[in-house]
Amino acid sequence: MVTFAEAGAAKDLDAVEDMLADDVVFISPVAHKPYPGKGITISILRAVVEVFEDFTYIREIHDDREHAYVFTATVDGLSLTGCDFLTLDEDGKIVEFMVMVRPLKGAQALAAAMGDRFADIQASAIAWAQEHGQG
């Protein structure tokens, strides 16, 4: 079985999708409100893969059901460091996916790039929900 870090590094979003609980909540580094649900979470992650250049996990910290994956990436020529904080349920599925990014200019570049794609992200989430009988 592939780990989250391996799937993320390989940009294997199908494997990541399988790791998400249906009721996962995505907490963005650039949006105030959390995004509940597997459809919107995987749609956001698929868009992020397009936005991040040179994405690399550089550190992993974990205990039983809490994991932190520190990464580096480039967005629009700006280097950033971030961390994916994952909380797992009793079945090992991701129920909370929180991302933090620094420095501010990197977070702003990420916000702009994701904002440009957000209509497509929402459409993808709706299509995902319909395809999976949730829409």
GROMACS .gro file of N, CA and C in nm:
model
  405
    1MET      N    1   0.084  -0.118   0.000
    1MET     CA    2   0.000   0.000   0.000
    1MET      C    3   0.089   0.125   0.000
    2VAL      N    4   0.055   0.219  -0.084
    2VAL     CA    5   0.131   0.342  -0.096
    2VAL      C    6   0.096   0.435   0.021
    3THR      N    7   0.194   0.508   0.071
    3THR     CA    8   0.169   0.602   0.180
    3THR      C    9   0.123   0.736   0.124
    4PHE      N   10   0.072   0.820   0.210
    4PHE     CA   11   0.029   0.953   0.167
    4PHE      C   12   0.146   1.030   0.107
    5ALA      N   13   0.261   1.027   0.172
    5ALA     CA   14   0.377   1.100   0.122
    5ALA      C   15   0.419   1.049  -0.015
    6GLU      N   16   0.417   0.917  -0.034
    6GLU     CA   17   0.452   0.860  -0.164
    6GLU      C   18   0.352   0.901  -0.271
    7ALA      N   19   0.224   0.895  -0.238
    7ALA     CA   20   0.120   0.933  -0.334
    7ALA      C   21   0.131   1.081  -0.369
    8GLY      N   22   0.152   1.164  -0.267
    8GLY     CA   23   0.165   1.307  -0.292
    8GLY      C   24   0.285   1.341  -0.377
    9ALA      N   25   0.398   1.279  -0.346
    9ALA     CA   26   0.521   1.305  -0.421
    9ALA      C   27   0.507   1.260  -0.566
   10ALA      N   28   0.432   1.152  -0.589
   10ALA     CA   29   0.412   1.099  -0.723
   10ALA      C   30   0.295   1.166  -0.795
   11LYS      N   31   0.228   1.258  -0.726
   11LYS     CA   32   0.108   1.324  -0.780
   11LYS      C   33   0.001   1.221  -0.818
   12ASP      N   34  -0.007   1.115  -0.738
   12ASP     CA   35  -0.106   1.009  -0.758
   12ASP      C   36  -0.233   1.045  -0.681
   13LEU      N   37  -0.314   1.131  -0.742
   13LEU     CA   38  -0.433   1.182  -0.674
   13LEU      C   39  -0.542   1.076  -0.661
   14ASP      N   40  -0.539   0.972  -0.744
   14ASP     CA   41  -0.636   0.863  -0.726
   14ASP      C   42  -0.607   0.790  -0.595
   15ALA      N   43  -0.479   0.769  -0.566
   15ALA     CA   44  -0.442   0.705  -0.439
   15ALA      C   45  -0.478   0.795  -0.321
   16VAL      N   46  -0.452   0.925  -0.334
   16VAL     CA   47  -0.487   1.020  -0.228
   16VAL      C   48  -0.638   1.019  -0.206
   17GLU      N   49  -0.714   1.019  -0.314
   17GLU     CA   50  -0.861   1.017  -0.302
   17GLU      C   51  -0.907   0.896  -0.222
   18ASP      N   52  -0.845   0.781  -0.245
   18ASP     CA   53  -0.881   0.660  -0.171
   18ASP      C   54  -0.851   0.672  -0.022
   19MET      N   55  -0.759   0.760   0.014
   19MET     CA   56  -0.721   0.779   0.154
   19MET      C   57  -0.814   0.875   0.229
   20LEU      N   58  -0.898   0.948   0.154
   20LEU     CA   59  -0.987   1.047   0.215
   20LEU      C   60  -1.116   0.984   0.264
   21ALA      N   61  -1.159   1.021   0.383
   21ALA     CA   62  -1.291   0.982   0.432
   21ALA      C   63  -1.396   1.062   0.355
   22ASP      N   64  -1.515   1.008   0.341
   22ASP     CA   65  -1.621   1.080   0.270
   22ASP      C   66  -1.651   1.214   0.334
   23ASP      N   67  -1.637   1.222   0.467
   23ASP     CA   68  -1.670   1.345   0.539
   23ASP      C   69  -1.546   1.428   0.574
   24VAL      N   70  -1.438   1.410   0.499
   24VAL     CA   71  -1.315   1.486   0.521
   24VAL      C   72  -1.343   1.636   0.515
   25VAL      N   73  -1.269   1.711   0.593
   25VAL     CA   74  -1.278   1.858   0.590
   25VAL      C   75  -1.142   1.911   0.549
   26PHE      N   76  -1.142   1.995   0.444
   26PHE     CA   77  -1.019   2.059   0.398
   26PHE      C   78  -1.013   2.199   0.455
   27ILE      N   79  -0.901   2.232   0.520
   27ILE     CA   80  -0.882   2.364   0.578
   27ILE      C   81  -0.767   2.430   0.502
   28SER      N   82  -0.803   2.532   0.426
   28SER     CA   83  -0.710   2.599   0.335
   28SER      C   84  -0.623   2.700   0.408
   29PRO      N   85  -0.501   2.721   0.357
   29PRO     CA   86  -0.417   2.826   0.415
   29PRO      C   87  -0.459   2.966   0.372
   30VAL      N   88  -0.548   2.975   0.273
   30VAL     CA   89  -0.581   3.106   0.217
   30VAL      C   90  -0.731   3.136   0.216
   31ALA      N   91  -0.812   3.051   0.277
   31ALA     CA   92  -0.956   3.075   0.284
   31ALA      C   93  -1.000   3.064   0.430
   32HIS      N   94  -1.093   3.148   0.469
   32HIS     CA   95  -1.137   3.150   0.608
   32HIS      C   96  -1.222   3.027   0.642
   33LYS      N   97  -1.311   2.988   0.552
   33LYS     CA   98  -1.402   2.878   0.585
   33LYS      C   99  -1.345   2.744   0.540
   34PRO      N  100  -1.369   2.641   0.619
   34PRO     CA  101  -1.326   2.507   0.578
   34PRO      C  102  -1.417   2.453   0.466
   35TYR      N  103  -1.365   2.357   0.394
   35TYR     CA  104  -1.440   2.295   0.284
   35TYR      C  105  -1.470   2.150   0.322
   36PRO      N  106  -1.597   2.120   0.355
   36PRO     CA  107  -1.630   1.983   0.394
   36PRO      C  108  -1.664   1.896   0.274
   37GLY      N  109  -1.615   1.773   0.277
   37GLY     CA  110  -1.652   1.674   0.177
   37GLY      C  111  -1.537   1.628   0.090
   38LYS      N  112  -1.548   1.505   0.048
   38LYS     CA  113  -1.444   1.443  -0.033
   38LYS      C  114  -1.435   1.506  -0.172
   39GLY      N  115  -1.549   1.539  -0.232
   39GLY     CA  116  -1.548   1.595  -0.367
   39GLY      C  117  -1.473   1.726  -0.376
   40ILE      N  118  -1.501   1.819  -0.287
   40ILE     CA  119  -1.432   1.948  -0.291
   40ILE      C  120  -1.286   1.933  -0.251
   41THR      N  121  -1.258   1.844  -0.156
   41THR     CA  122  -1.120   1.825  -0.112
   41THR      C  123  -1.033   1.772  -0.225
   42ILE      N  124  -1.078   1.667  -0.293
   42ILE     CA  125  -0.996   1.611  -0.401
   42ILE      C  126  -0.988   1.708  -0.518
   43SER      N  127  -1.091   1.786  -0.541
   43SER     CA  128  -1.088   1.885  -0.649
   43SER      C  129  -0.985   1.994  -0.619
   44ILE      N  130  -0.979   2.038  -0.494
   44ILE     CA  131  -0.877   2.136  -0.453
   44ILE      C  132  -0.738   2.076  -0.469
   45LEU      N  133  -0.720   1.953  -0.424
   45LEU     CA  134  -0.588   1.891  -0.433
   45LEU      C  135  -0.544   1.872  -0.578
   46ARG      N  136  -0.637   1.836  -0.666
   46ARG     CA  137  -0.602   1.822  -0.808
   46ARG      C  138  -0.558   1.956  -0.867
   47ALA      N  139  -0.620   2.064  -0.825
   47ALA     CA  140  -0.580   2.197  -0.873
   47ALA      C  141  -0.444   2.238  -0.816
   48VAL      N  142  -0.421   2.206  -0.691
   48VAL     CA  143  -0.293   2.241  -0.628
   48VAL      C  144  -0.177   2.174  -0.701
   49VAL      N  145  -0.197   2.051  -0.744
   49VAL     CA  146  -0.093   1.979  -0.818
   49VAL      C  147  -0.054   2.056  -0.945
   50GLU      N  148  -0.151   2.122  -1.006
   50GLU     CA  149  -0.123   2.203  -1.126
   50GLU      C  150  -0.050   2.332  -1.090
   51VAL      N  151  -0.076   2.386  -0.973
   51VAL     CA  152  -0.021   2.515  -0.931
   51VAL      C  153   0.121   2.502  -0.877
   52PHE      N  154   0.146   2.400  -0.796
   52PHE     CA  155   0.278   2.383  -0.735
   52PHE      C  156   0.380   2.336  -0.838
   53GLU      N  157   0.495   2.403  -0.838
   53GLU     CA  158   0.610   2.358  -0.916
   53GLU      C  159   0.713   2.307  -0.815
   54ASP      N  160   0.791   2.210  -0.855
   54ASP     CA  161   0.900   2.161  -0.771
   54ASP      C  162   0.853   2.116  -0.633
   55PHE      N  163   0.736   2.055  -0.626
   55PHE     CA  164   0.680   2.011  -0.498
   55PHE      C  165   0.761   1.894  -0.443
   56THR      N  166   0.802   1.906  -0.315
   56THR     CA  167   0.878   1.800  -0.249
   56THR      C  168   0.844   1.796  -0.101
   57TYR      N  169   0.811   1.675  -0.051
   57TYR     CA  170   0.800   1.658   0.094
   57TYR      C  171   0.940   1.647   0.150
   58ILE      N  172   0.968   1.723   0.256
   58ILE     CA  173   1.103   1.723   0.313
   58ILE      C  174   1.107   1.667   0.456
   59ARG      N  175   0.993   1.651   0.518
   59ARG     CA  176   0.991   1.599   0.655
   59ARG      C  177   0.853   1.542   0.685
   60GLU      N  178   0.853   1.438   0.767
   60GLU     CA  179   0.728   1.377   0.812
   60GLU      C  180   0.733   1.361   0.963
   61ILE      N  181   0.627   1.403   1.029
   61ILE     CA  182   0.615   1.390   1.174
   61ILE      C  183   0.480   1.323   1.200
   62HIS      N  184   0.479   1.218   1.280
   62HIS     CA  185   0.350   1.151   1.301
   62HIS      C  186   0.346   1.074   1.431
   63ASP      N  187   0.223   1.053   1.475
   63ASP     CA  188   0.197   0.956   1.579
   63ASP      C  189   0.082   0.871   1.528
   64ASP      N  190   0.005   0.813   1.614
   64ASP     CA  191  -0.095   0.716   1.573
   64ASP      C  192  -0.192   0.770   1.467
   65ARG      N  193  -0.260   0.881   1.497
   65ARG     CA  194  -0.362   0.930   1.404
   65ARG      C  195  -0.340   1.074   1.360
   66GLU      N  196  -0.227   1.130   1.389
   66GLU     CA  197  -0.194   1.267   1.349
   66GLU      C  198  -0.064   1.263   1.269
   67HIS      N  199  -0.067   1.327   1.153
   67HIS     CA  200   0.051   1.330   1.066
   67HIS      C  201   0.075   1.472   1.018
   68ALA      N  202   0.201   1.510   1.007
   68ALA     CA  203   0.239   1.640   0.951
   68ALA      C  204   0.345   1.615   0.845
   69TYR      N  205   0.321   1.668   0.727
   69TYR     CA  206   0.413   1.653   0.614
   69TYR      C  207   0.459   1.791   0.571
   70VAL      N  208   0.585   1.822   0.597
   70VAL     CA  209   0.642   1.952   0.560
   70VAL      C  210   0.687   1.942   0.415
   71PHE      N  211   0.656   2.047   0.337
   71PHE     CA  212   0.691   2.045   0.196
   71PHE      C  213   0.749   2.179   0.151
   72THR      N  214   0.817   2.174   0.038
   72THR     CA  215   0.860   2.295  -0.031
   72THR      C  216   0.800   2.291  -0.171
   73ALA      N  217   0.778   2.409  -0.226
   73ALA     CA  218   0.724   2.419  -0.362
   73ALA      C  219   0.751   2.560  -0.413
   74THR      N  220   0.720   2.580  -0.538
   74THR     CA  221   0.730   2.711  -0.600
   74THR      C  222   0.595   2.742  -0.664
   75VAL      N  223   0.549   2.865  -0.647
   75VAL     CA  224   0.426   2.912  -0.711
   75VAL      C  225   0.457   3.046  -0.776
   76ASP      N  226   0.439   3.050  -0.906
   76ASP     CA  227   0.461   3.174  -0.981
   76ASP      C  228   0.599   3.235  -0.951
   77GLY      N  229   0.699   3.149  -0.944
   77GLY     CA  230   0.836   3.195  -0.920
   77GLY      C  231   0.872   3.221  -0.775
   78LEU      N  232   0.779   3.205  -0.684
   78LEU     CA  233   0.804   3.230  -0.542
   78LEU      C  234   0.818   3.097  -0.466
   79SER      N  235   0.927   3.082  -0.394
   79SER     CA  236   0.948   2.962  -0.313
   79SER      C  237   0.864   2.971  -0.186
   80LEU      N  238   0.810   2.857  -0.145
   80LEU     CA  239   0.734   2.853  -0.021
   80LEU      C  240   0.761   2.724   0.052
   81THR      N  241   0.731   2.727   0.179
   81THR     CA  242   0.735   2.608   0.264
   81THR      C  243   0.596   2.594   0.323
   82GLY      N  244   0.551   2.471   0.332
   82GLY     CA  245   0.419   2.449   0.388
   82GLY      C  246   0.415   2.319   0.466
   83CYS      N  247   0.299   2.294   0.523
   83CYS     CA  248   0.280   2.171   0.597
   83CYS      C  249   0.137   2.122   0.580
   84ASP      N  250   0.124   1.995   0.546
   84ASP     CA  251  -0.005   1.928   0.542
   84ASP      C  252  -0.023   1.858   0.676
   85PHE      N  253  -0.125   1.899   0.751
   85PHE     CA  254  -0.158   1.836   0.879
   85PHE      C  255  -0.278   1.745   0.856
   86LEU      N  256  -0.261   1.617   0.879
   86LEU     CA  257  -0.367   1.520   0.854
   86LEU      C  258  -0.411   1.455   0.985
   87THR      N  259  -0.542   1.442   1.000
   87THR     CA  260  -0.599   1.367   1.111
   87THR      C  261  -0.671   1.248   1.052
   88LEU      N  262  -0.644   1.130   1.106
   88LEU     CA  263  -0.703   1.006   1.056
   88LEU      C  264  -0.812   0.956   1.150
   89ASP      N  265  -0.911   0.889   1.091
   89ASP     CA  266  -1.014   0.825   1.173
   89ASP      C  267  -0.966   0.686   1.215
   90GLU      N  268  -1.053   0.612   1.283
   90GLU     CA  269  -1.015   0.480   1.333
   90GLU      C  270  -0.987   0.380   1.221
   91ASP      N  271  -1.034   0.409   1.099
   91ASP     CA  272  -1.008   0.322   0.984
   91ASP      C  273  -0.886   0.366   0.904
   92GLY      N  274  -0.818   0.471   0.950
   92GLY     CA  275  -0.700   0.519   0.880
   92GLY      C  276  -0.729   0.614   0.765
   93LYS      N  277  -0.854   0.657   0.752
   93LYS     CA  278  -0.892   0.753   0.648
   93LYS      C  279  -0.869   0.895   0.698
   94ILE      N  280  -0.836   0.985   0.607
   94ILE     CA  281  -0.811   1.125   0.642
   94ILE      C  282  -0.945   1.195   0.664
   95VAL      N  283  -0.967   1.247   0.785
   95VAL     CA  284  -1.091   1.318   0.817
   95VAL      C  285  -1.070   1.469   0.826
   96GLU      N  286  -0.946   1.511   0.843
   96GLU     CA  287  -0.914   1.654   0.840
   96GLU      C  288  -0.782   1.671   0.767
   97PHE      N  289  -0.783   1.767   0.674
   97PHE     CA  290  -0.665   1.796   0.592
   97PHE      C  291  -0.644   1.947   0.599
   98MET      N  292  -0.552   1.988   0.685
   98MET     CA  293  -0.525   2.131   0.704
   98MET      C  294  -0.389   2.164   0.646
   99VAL      N  295  -0.383   2.274   0.571
   99VAL     CA  296  -0.258   2.317   0.508
   99VAL      C  297  -0.220   2.454   0.560
  100MET      N  298  -0.092   2.471   0.589
  100MET     CA  299  -0.036   2.602   0.624
  100MET      C  300   0.080   2.628   0.530
  101VAL      N  301   0.098   2.756   0.493
  101VAL     CA  302   0.202   2.795   0.397
  101VAL      C  303   0.268   2.923   0.444
  102ARG      N  304   0.398   2.935   0.420
  102ARG     CA  305   0.474   3.056   0.446
  102ARG      C  306   0.576   3.073   0.337
  103PRO      N  307   0.632   3.184   0.313
  103PRO     CA  308   0.602   3.316   0.370
  103PRO      C  309   0.475   3.375   0.308
  104LEU      N  310   0.440   3.493   0.355
  104LEU     CA  311   0.317   3.558   0.311
  104LEU      C  312   0.310   3.572   0.160
  105LYS      N  313   0.419   3.614   0.097
  105LYS     CA  314   0.416   3.632  -0.050
  105LYS      C  315   0.388   3.500  -0.120
  106GLY      N  316   0.440   3.390  -0.068
  106GLY     CA  317   0.411   3.259  -0.124
  106GLY      C  318   0.265   3.223  -0.107
  107ALA      N  319   0.210   3.250   0.011
  107ALA     CA  320   0.068   3.224   0.036
  107ALA      C  321  -0.019   3.310  -0.054
  108GLN      N  322   0.021   3.434  -0.076
  108GLN     CA  323  -0.055   3.522  -0.164
  108GLN      C  324  -0.051   3.473  -0.308
  109ALA      N  325   0.065   3.425  -0.354
  109ALA     CA  326   0.075   3.370  -0.489
  109ALA      C  327  -0.012   3.245  -0.502
  110LEU      N  328  -0.013   3.162  -0.399
  110LEU     CA  329  -0.098   3.043  -0.398
  110LEU      C  330  -0.245   3.082  -0.403
  111ALA      N  331  -0.283   3.181  -0.322
  111ALA     CA  332  -0.423   3.227  -0.320
  111ALA      C  333  -0.465   3.278  -0.458
  112ALA      N  334  -0.379   3.354  -0.523
  112ALA     CA  335  -0.412   3.408  -0.655
  112ALA      C  336  -0.426   3.296  -0.758
  113ALA      N  337  -0.333   3.202  -0.757
  113ALA     CA  338  -0.337   3.092  -0.854
  113ALA      C  339  -0.459   3.003  -0.832
  114MET      N  340  -0.491   2.974  -0.707
  114MET     CA  341  -0.608   2.891  -0.678
  114MET      C  342  -0.736   2.967  -0.705
  115GLY      N  343  -0.737   3.097  -0.675
  115GLY     CA  344  -0.854   3.180  -0.703
  115GLY      C  345  -0.889   3.180  -0.851
  116ASP      N  346  -0.786   3.184  -0.935
  116ASP     CA  347  -0.808   3.179  -1.080
  116ASP      C  348  -0.872   3.048  -1.124
  117ARG      N  349  -0.854   2.943  -1.047
  117ARG     CA  350  -0.906   2.810  -1.082
  117ARG      C  351  -1.032   2.773  -1.005
  118PHE      N  352  -1.080   2.860  -0.917
  118PHE     CA  353  -1.183   2.815  -0.824
  118PHE      C  354  -1.316   2.779  -0.889
  119ALA      N  355  -1.354   2.846  -0.995
  119ALA     CA  356  -1.478   2.807  -1.064
  119ALA      C  357  -1.465   2.665  -1.118
  120ASP      N  358  -1.349   2.631  -1.172
  120ASP     CA  359  -1.325   2.495  -1.221
  120ASP      C  360  -1.321   2.395  -1.106
  121ILE      N  361  -1.265   2.435  -0.994
  121ILE     CA  362  -1.260   2.348  -0.876
  121ILE      C  363  -1.403   2.316  -0.830
  122GLN      N  364  -1.487   2.418  -0.822
  122GLN     CA  365  -1.626   2.396  -0.780
  122GLN      C  366  -1.700   2.307  -0.879
  123ALA      N  367  -1.679   2.329  -1.008
  123ALA     CA  368  -1.745   2.246  -1.110
  123ALA      C  369  -1.698   2.101  -1.098
  124SER      N  370  -1.569   2.082  -1.073
  124SER     CA  371  -1.514   1.948  -1.056
  124SER      C  372  -1.574   1.879  -0.933
  125ALA      N  373  -1.592   1.954  -0.825
  125ALA     CA  374  -1.651   1.898  -0.703
  125ALA      C  375  -1.796   1.857  -0.726
  126ILE      N  376  -1.870   1.938  -0.799
  126ILE     CA  377  -2.010   1.904  -0.831
  126ILE      C  378  -2.015   1.778  -0.917
  127ALA      N  379  -1.928   1.772  -1.018
  127ALA     CA  380  -1.923   1.654  -1.105
  127ALA      C  381  -1.885   1.530  -1.025
  128TRP      N  382  -1.789   1.544  -0.932
  128TRP     CA  383  -1.748   1.432  -0.849
  128TRP      C  384  -1.867   1.383  -0.766
  129ALA      N  385  -1.939   1.476  -0.705
  129ALA     CA  386  -2.054   1.440  -0.621
  129ALA      C  387  -2.161   1.367  -0.703
  130GLN      N  388  -2.188   1.415  -0.823
  130GLN     CA  389  -2.287   1.350  -0.909
  130GLN      C  390  -2.241   1.210  -0.949
  131GLU      N  391  -2.114   1.199  -0.983
  131GLU     CA  392  -2.058   1.069  -1.024
  131GLU      C  393  -2.062   0.968  -0.910
  132HIS      N  394  -2.053   1.016  -0.788
  132HIS     CA  395  -2.050   0.927  -0.671
  132HIS      C  396  -2.184   0.924  -0.596
  133GLY      N  397  -2.290   0.968  -0.663
  133GLY     CA  398  -2.424   0.961  -0.605
  133GLY      C  399  -2.447   1.052  -0.486
  134GLN      N  400  -2.373   1.162  -0.480
  134GLN     CA  401  -2.387   1.255  -0.368
  134GLN      C  402  -2.439   1.391  -0.413
  135GLY      N  403  -2.479   1.402  -0.538
  135GLY     CA  404  -2.521   1.534  -0.587
  135GLY      C  405  -2.658   1.539  -0.640
   0.00000   0.00000   0.00000
